[in-house]
Amino acid sequence: MAVALSAQVTVTPSGIVLAVAEAETVFAAARRCGYWWPTVCDGVGTCRTCVLQVSAGAENCGPIDDLEDEGLRAIGPGTNGRIRLACQLRVTGPVVVVKRGVRRAEELRGL
């Protein structure tokens, strides 16, 4: 079955471009596209390791739900919607984020 793509997320500094499906999180899109995104909880929203910074396209980011809000408050004050959790973030248009450590899953097999 074909995936209906709704947005594009560019991950810097690596330059990775993810095609994100409608209602899919950035974290899930990375996994589907063969990328490893740093995490400890495997994307369930509890470890906060997947945290990213939105550098462009914040207006295309979905609302922060209760679980993400709890995680962001634990990280610290002053996120202004620019600090988000990849495992909770859904996008509706082009977004550029900053997250180090995102790489092809196959690169990790040799480590």
JSON list of C-alpha atoms in Angstrom, two decimals:
[
{"chain": "A", "resi": 1, "resn": "MET", "atom": "CA", "xyz": [0.00, 0.00, 0.00]},
{"chain": "A", "resi": 2, "resn": "ALA", "atom": "CA", "xyz": [1.35, 3.45, -0.92]},
{"chain": "A", "resi": 3, "resn": "VAL", "atom": "CA", "xyz": [2.03, 5.98, 1.81]},
{"chain": "A", "resi": 4, "resn": "ALA", "atom": "CA", "xyz": [0.31, 9.37, 1.34]},
{"chain": "A", "resi": 5, "resn": "LEU", "atom": "CA", "xyz": [3.11, 11.86, 1.92]},
{"chain": "A", "resi": 6, "resn": "SER", "atom": "CA", "xyz": [2.16, 15.21, 3.35]},
{"chain": "A", "resi": 7, "resn": "ALA", "atom": "CA", "xyz": [5.36, 17.02, 4.32]},
{"chain": "A", "resi": 8, "resn": "GLN", "atom": "CA", "xyz": [9.11, 17.19, 4.10]},
{"chain": "A", "resi": 9, "resn": "VAL", "atom": "CA", "xyz": [11.47, 17.49, 7.06]},
{"chain": "A", "resi": 10, "resn": "THR", "atom": "CA", "xyz": [15.11, 18.44, 6.51]},
{"chain": "A", "resi": 11, "resn": "VAL", "atom": "CA", "xyz": [17.41, 17.37, 9.33]},
{"chain": "A", "resi": 12, "resn": "THR", "atom": "CA", "xyz": [20.50, 19.50, 9.84]},
{"chain": "A", "resi": 13, "resn": "PRO", "atom": "CA", "xyz": [23.45, 19.42, 10.04]},
{"chain": "A", "resi": 14, "resn": "SER", "atom": "CA", "xyz": [23.35, 16.07, 8.18]},
{"chain": "A", "resi": 15, "resn": "GLY", "atom": "CA", "xyz": [21.14, 17.31, 5.34]},
{"chain": "A", "resi": 16, "resn": "ILE", "atom": "CA", "xyz": [18.88, 14.24, 5.56]},
{"chain": "A", "resi": 17, "resn": "VAL", "atom": "CA", "xyz": [15.47, 14.86, 3.97]},
{"chain": "A", "resi": 18, "resn": "LEU", "atom": "CA", "xyz": [12.51, 12.85, 5.25]},
{"chain": "A", "resi": 19, "resn": "ALA", "atom": "CA", "xyz": [9.21, 12.43, 3.44]},
{"chain": "A", "resi": 20, "resn": "VAL", "atom": "CA", "xyz": [6.63, 12.38, 6.23]},
{"chain": "A", "resi": 21, "resn": "ALA", "atom": "CA", "xyz": [3.24, 10.74, 5.80]},
{"chain": "A", "resi": 22, "resn": "GLU", "atom": "CA", "xyz": [0.02, 12.33, 7.00]},
{"chain": "A", "resi": 23, "resn": "ALA", "atom": "CA", "xyz": [-0.36, 11.90, 10.79]},
{"chain": "A", "resi": 24, "resn": "GLU", "atom": "CA", "xyz": [3.10, 10.27, 11.04]},
{"chain": "A", "resi": 25, "resn": "THR", "atom": "CA", "xyz": [5.62, 11.55, 13.58]},
{"chain": "A", "resi": 26, "resn": "VAL", "atom": "CA", "xyz": [9.04, 12.74, 12.48]},
{"chain": "A", "resi": 27, "resn": "PHE", "atom": "CA", "xyz": [10.57, 9.85, 14.45]},
{"chain": "A", "resi": 28, "resn": "ALA", "atom": "CA", "xyz": [8.34, 7.26, 12.71]},
{"chain": "A", "resi": 29, "resn": "ALA", "atom": "CA", "xyz": [9.13, 8.77, 9.30]},
{"chain": "A", "resi": 30, "resn": "ALA", "atom": "CA", "xyz": [12.86, 8.50, 10.00]},
{"chain": "A", "resi": 31, "resn": "ARG", "atom": "CA", "xyz": [12.47, 4.83, 10.92]},
{"chain": "A", "resi": 32, "resn": "ARG", "atom": "CA", "xyz": [10.33, 4.11, 7.85]},
{"chain": "A", "resi": 33, "resn": "CYS", "atom": "CA", "xyz": [12.92, 5.79, 5.63]},
{"chain": "A", "resi": 34, "resn": "GLY", "atom": "CA", "xyz": [15.77, 3.70, 7.09]},
{"chain": "A", "resi": 35, "resn": "TYR", "atom": "CA", "xyz": [17.26, 6.20, 9.53]},
{"chain": "A", "resi": 36, "resn": "TRP", "atom": "CA", "xyz": [18.19, 5.76, 13.16]},
{"chain": "A", "resi": 37, "resn": "TRP", "atom": "CA", "xyz": [17.06, 8.63, 15.38]},
{"chain": "A", "resi": 38, "resn": "PRO", "atom": "CA", "xyz": [18.68, 8.79, 18.84]},
{"chain": "A", "resi": 39, "resn": "THR", "atom": "CA", "xyz": [16.28, 7.38, 21.43]},
{"chain": "A", "resi": 40, "resn": "VAL", "atom": "CA", "xyz": [16.18, 5.27, 24.56]},
{"chain": "A", "resi": 41, "resn": "CYS", "atom": "CA", "xyz": [12.43, 4.64, 24.89]},
{"chain": "A", "resi": 42, "resn": "ASP", "atom": "CA", "xyz": [12.01, 3.66, 21.22]},
{"chain": "A", "resi": 43, "resn": "GLY", "atom": "CA", "xyz": [9.70, 6.56, 20.44]},
{"chain": "A", "resi": 44, "resn": "VAL", "atom": "CA", "xyz": [7.06, 6.36, 23.16]},
{"chain": "A", "resi": 45, "resn": "GLY", "atom": "CA", "xyz": [7.73, 9.85, 24.53]},
{"chain": "A", "resi": 46, "resn": "THR", "atom": "CA", "xyz": [9.29, 9.09, 27.90]},
{"chain": "A", "resi": 47, "resn": "CYS", "atom": "CA", "xyz": [13.08, 9.46, 27.52]},
{"chain": "A", "resi": 48, "resn": "ARG", "atom": "CA", "xyz": [13.20, 12.82, 25.72]},
{"chain": "A", "resi": 49, "resn": "THR", "atom": "CA", "xyz": [16.39, 11.76, 23.91]},
{"chain": "A", "resi": 50, "resn": "CYS", "atom": "CA", "xyz": [14.76, 12.47, 20.52]},
{"chain": "A", "resi": 51, "resn": "VAL", "atom": "CA", "xyz": [14.49, 16.19, 21.30]},
{"chain": "A", "resi": 52, "resn": "LEU", "atom": "CA", "xyz": [15.12, 18.47, 18.32]},
{"chain": "A", "resi": 53, "resn": "GLN", "atom": "CA", "xyz": [15.14, 22.18, 17.53]},
{"chain": "A", "resi": 54, "resn": "VAL", "atom": "CA", "xyz": [12.85, 23.57, 14.84]},
{"chain": "A", "resi": 55, "resn": "SER", "atom": "CA", "xyz": [14.88, 26.13, 12.89]},
{"chain": "A", "resi": 56, "resn": "ALA", "atom": "CA", "xyz": [12.34, 26.83, 10.12]},
{"chain": "A", "resi": 57, "resn": "GLY", "atom": "CA", "xyz": [8.70, 25.99, 9.45]},
{"chain": "A", "resi": 58, "resn": "ALA", "atom": "CA", "xyz": [7.41, 26.12, 13.03]},
{"chain": "A", "resi": 59, "resn": "GLU", "atom": "CA", "xyz": [4.03, 27.15, 11.61]},
{"chain": "A", "resi": 60, "resn": "ASN", "atom": "CA", "xyz": [3.85, 23.69, 9.99]},
{"chain": "A", "resi": 61, "resn": "CYS", "atom": "CA", "xyz": [4.29, 21.86, 13.28]},
{"chain": "A", "resi": 62, "resn": "GLY", "atom": "CA", "xyz": [1.26, 20.28, 14.90]},
{"chain": "A", "resi": 63, "resn": "PRO", "atom": "CA", "xyz": [0.13, 21.17, 18.40]},
{"chain": "A", "resi": 64, "resn": "ILE", "atom": "CA", "xyz": [1.98, 19.96, 21.47]},
{"chain": "A", "resi": 65, "resn": "ASP", "atom": "CA", "xyz": [-0.06, 17.25, 23.21]},
{"chain": "A", "resi": 66, "resn": "ASP", "atom": "CA", "xyz": [-0.05, 16.50, 26.95]},
{"chain": "A", "resi": 67, "resn": "LEU", "atom": "CA", "xyz": [2.68, 13.84, 26.79]},
{"chain": "A", "resi": 68, "resn": "GLU", "atom": "CA", "xyz": [5.02, 16.08, 24.79]},
{"chain": "A", "resi": 69, "resn": "ASP", "atom": "CA", "xyz": [4.24, 19.06, 27.02]},
{"chain": "A", "resi": 70, "resn": "GLU", "atom": "CA", "xyz": [5.21, 17.03, 30.09]},
{"chain": "A", "resi": 71, "resn": "GLY", "atom": "CA", "xyz": [8.51, 16.04, 28.45]},
{"chain": "A", "resi": 72, "resn": "LEU", "atom": "CA", "xyz": [9.30, 19.56, 27.32]},
{"chain": "A", "resi": 73, "resn": "ARG", "atom": "CA", "xyz": [8.61, 20.98, 30.78]},
{"chain": "A", "resi": 74, "resn": "ALA", "atom": "CA", "xyz": [11.07, 18.42, 32.18]},
{"chain": "A", "resi": 75, "resn": "ILE", "atom": "CA", "xyz": [13.70, 19.60, 29.70]},
{"chain": "A", "resi": 76, "resn": "GLY", "atom": "CA", "xyz": [13.34, 23.18, 30.84]},
{"chain": "A", "resi": 77, "resn": "PRO", "atom": "CA", "xyz": [11.50, 26.46, 30.37]},
{"chain": "A", "resi": 78, "resn": "GLY", "atom": "CA", "xyz": [11.52, 28.70, 27.34]},
{"chain": "A", "resi": 79, "resn": "THR", "atom": "CA", "xyz": [11.11, 26.24, 24.47]},
{"chain": "A", "resi": 80, "resn": "ASN", "atom": "CA", "xyz": [8.78, 28.65, 22.57]},
{"chain": "A", "resi": 81, "resn": "GLY", "atom": "CA", "xyz": [7.56, 25.80, 20.38]},
{"chain": "A", "resi": 82, "resn": "ARG", "atom": "CA", "xyz": [11.01, 25.52, 18.79]},
{"chain": "A", "resi": 83, "resn": "ILE", "atom": "CA", "xyz": [12.11, 22.60, 20.96]},
{"chain": "A", "resi": 84, "resn": "ARG", "atom": "CA", "xyz": [10.06, 19.48, 20.23]},
{"chain": "A", "resi": 85, "resn": "LEU", "atom": "CA", "xyz": [10.16, 15.71, 20.66]},
{"chain": "A", "resi": 86, "resn": "ALA", "atom": "CA", "xyz": [10.56, 13.90, 17.32]},
{"chain": "A", "resi": 87, "resn": "CYS", "atom": "CA", "xyz": [8.48, 10.98, 18.58]},
{"chain": "A", "resi": 88, "resn": "GLN", "atom": "CA", "xyz": [5.50, 13.28, 19.13]},
{"chain": "A", "resi": 89, "resn": "LEU", "atom": "CA", "xyz": [5.96, 15.91, 16.42]},
{"chain": "A", "resi": 90, "resn": "ARG", "atom": "CA", "xyz": [3.62, 15.75, 13.43]},
{"chain": "A", "resi": 91, "resn": "VAL", "atom": "CA", "xyz": [4.07, 18.20, 10.57]},
{"chain": "A", "resi": 92, "resn": "THR", "atom": "CA", "xyz": [1.79, 19.53, 7.84]},
{"chain": "A", "resi": 93, "resn": "GLY", "atom": "CA", "xyz": [4.33, 21.27, 5.63]},
{"chain": "A", "resi": 94, "resn": "PRO", "atom": "CA", "xyz": [8.06, 21.80, 5.16]},
{"chain": "A", "resi": 95, "resn": "VAL", "atom": "CA", "xyz": [10.10, 21.98, 8.35]},
{"chain": "A", "resi": 96, "resn": "VAL", "atom": "CA", "xyz": [13.84, 22.23, 9.04]},
{"chain": "A", "resi": 97, "resn": "VAL", "atom": "CA", "xyz": [15.11, 20.77, 12.30]},
{"chain": "A", "resi": 98, "resn": "VAL", "atom": "CA", "xyz": [18.45, 20.50, 14.06]},
{"chain": "A", "resi": 99, "resn": "LYS", "atom": "CA", "xyz": [19.35, 17.09, 15.48]},
{"chain": "A", "resi": 100, "resn": "ARG", "atom": "CA", "xyz": [22.79, 15.52, 15.63]},
{"chain": "A", "resi": 101, "resn": "GLY", "atom": "CA", "xyz": [23.21, 11.76, 15.50]},
{"chain": "A", "resi": 102, "resn": "VAL", "atom": "CA", "xyz": [20.56, 10.93, 12.91]},
{"chain": "A", "resi": 103, "resn": "ARG", "atom": "CA", "xyz": [22.06, 8.51, 10.40]},
{"chain": "A", "resi": 104, "resn": "ARG", "atom": "CA", "xyz": [21.33, 5.56, 8.16]},
{"chain": "A", "resi": 105, "resn": "ALA", "atom": "CA", "xyz": [20.43, 2.52, 10.24]},
{"chain": "A", "resi": 106, "resn": "GLU", "atom": "CA", "xyz": [22.80, 0.41, 8.16]},
{"chain": "A", "resi": 107, "resn": "GLU", "atom": "CA", "xyz": [25.73, 2.55, 9.33]},
{"chain": "A", "resi": 108, "resn": "LEU", "atom": "CA", "xyz": [25.15, 1.34, 12.88]},
{"chain": "A", "resi": 109, "resn": "ARG", "atom": "CA", "xyz": [25.45, -2.35, 12.03]},
{"chain": "A", "resi": 110, "resn": "GLY", "atom": "CA", "xyz": [29.21, -2.07, 11.77]},
{"chain": "A", "resi": 111, "resn": "LEU", "atom": "CA", "xyz": [29.63, -0.42, 15.17]}
]
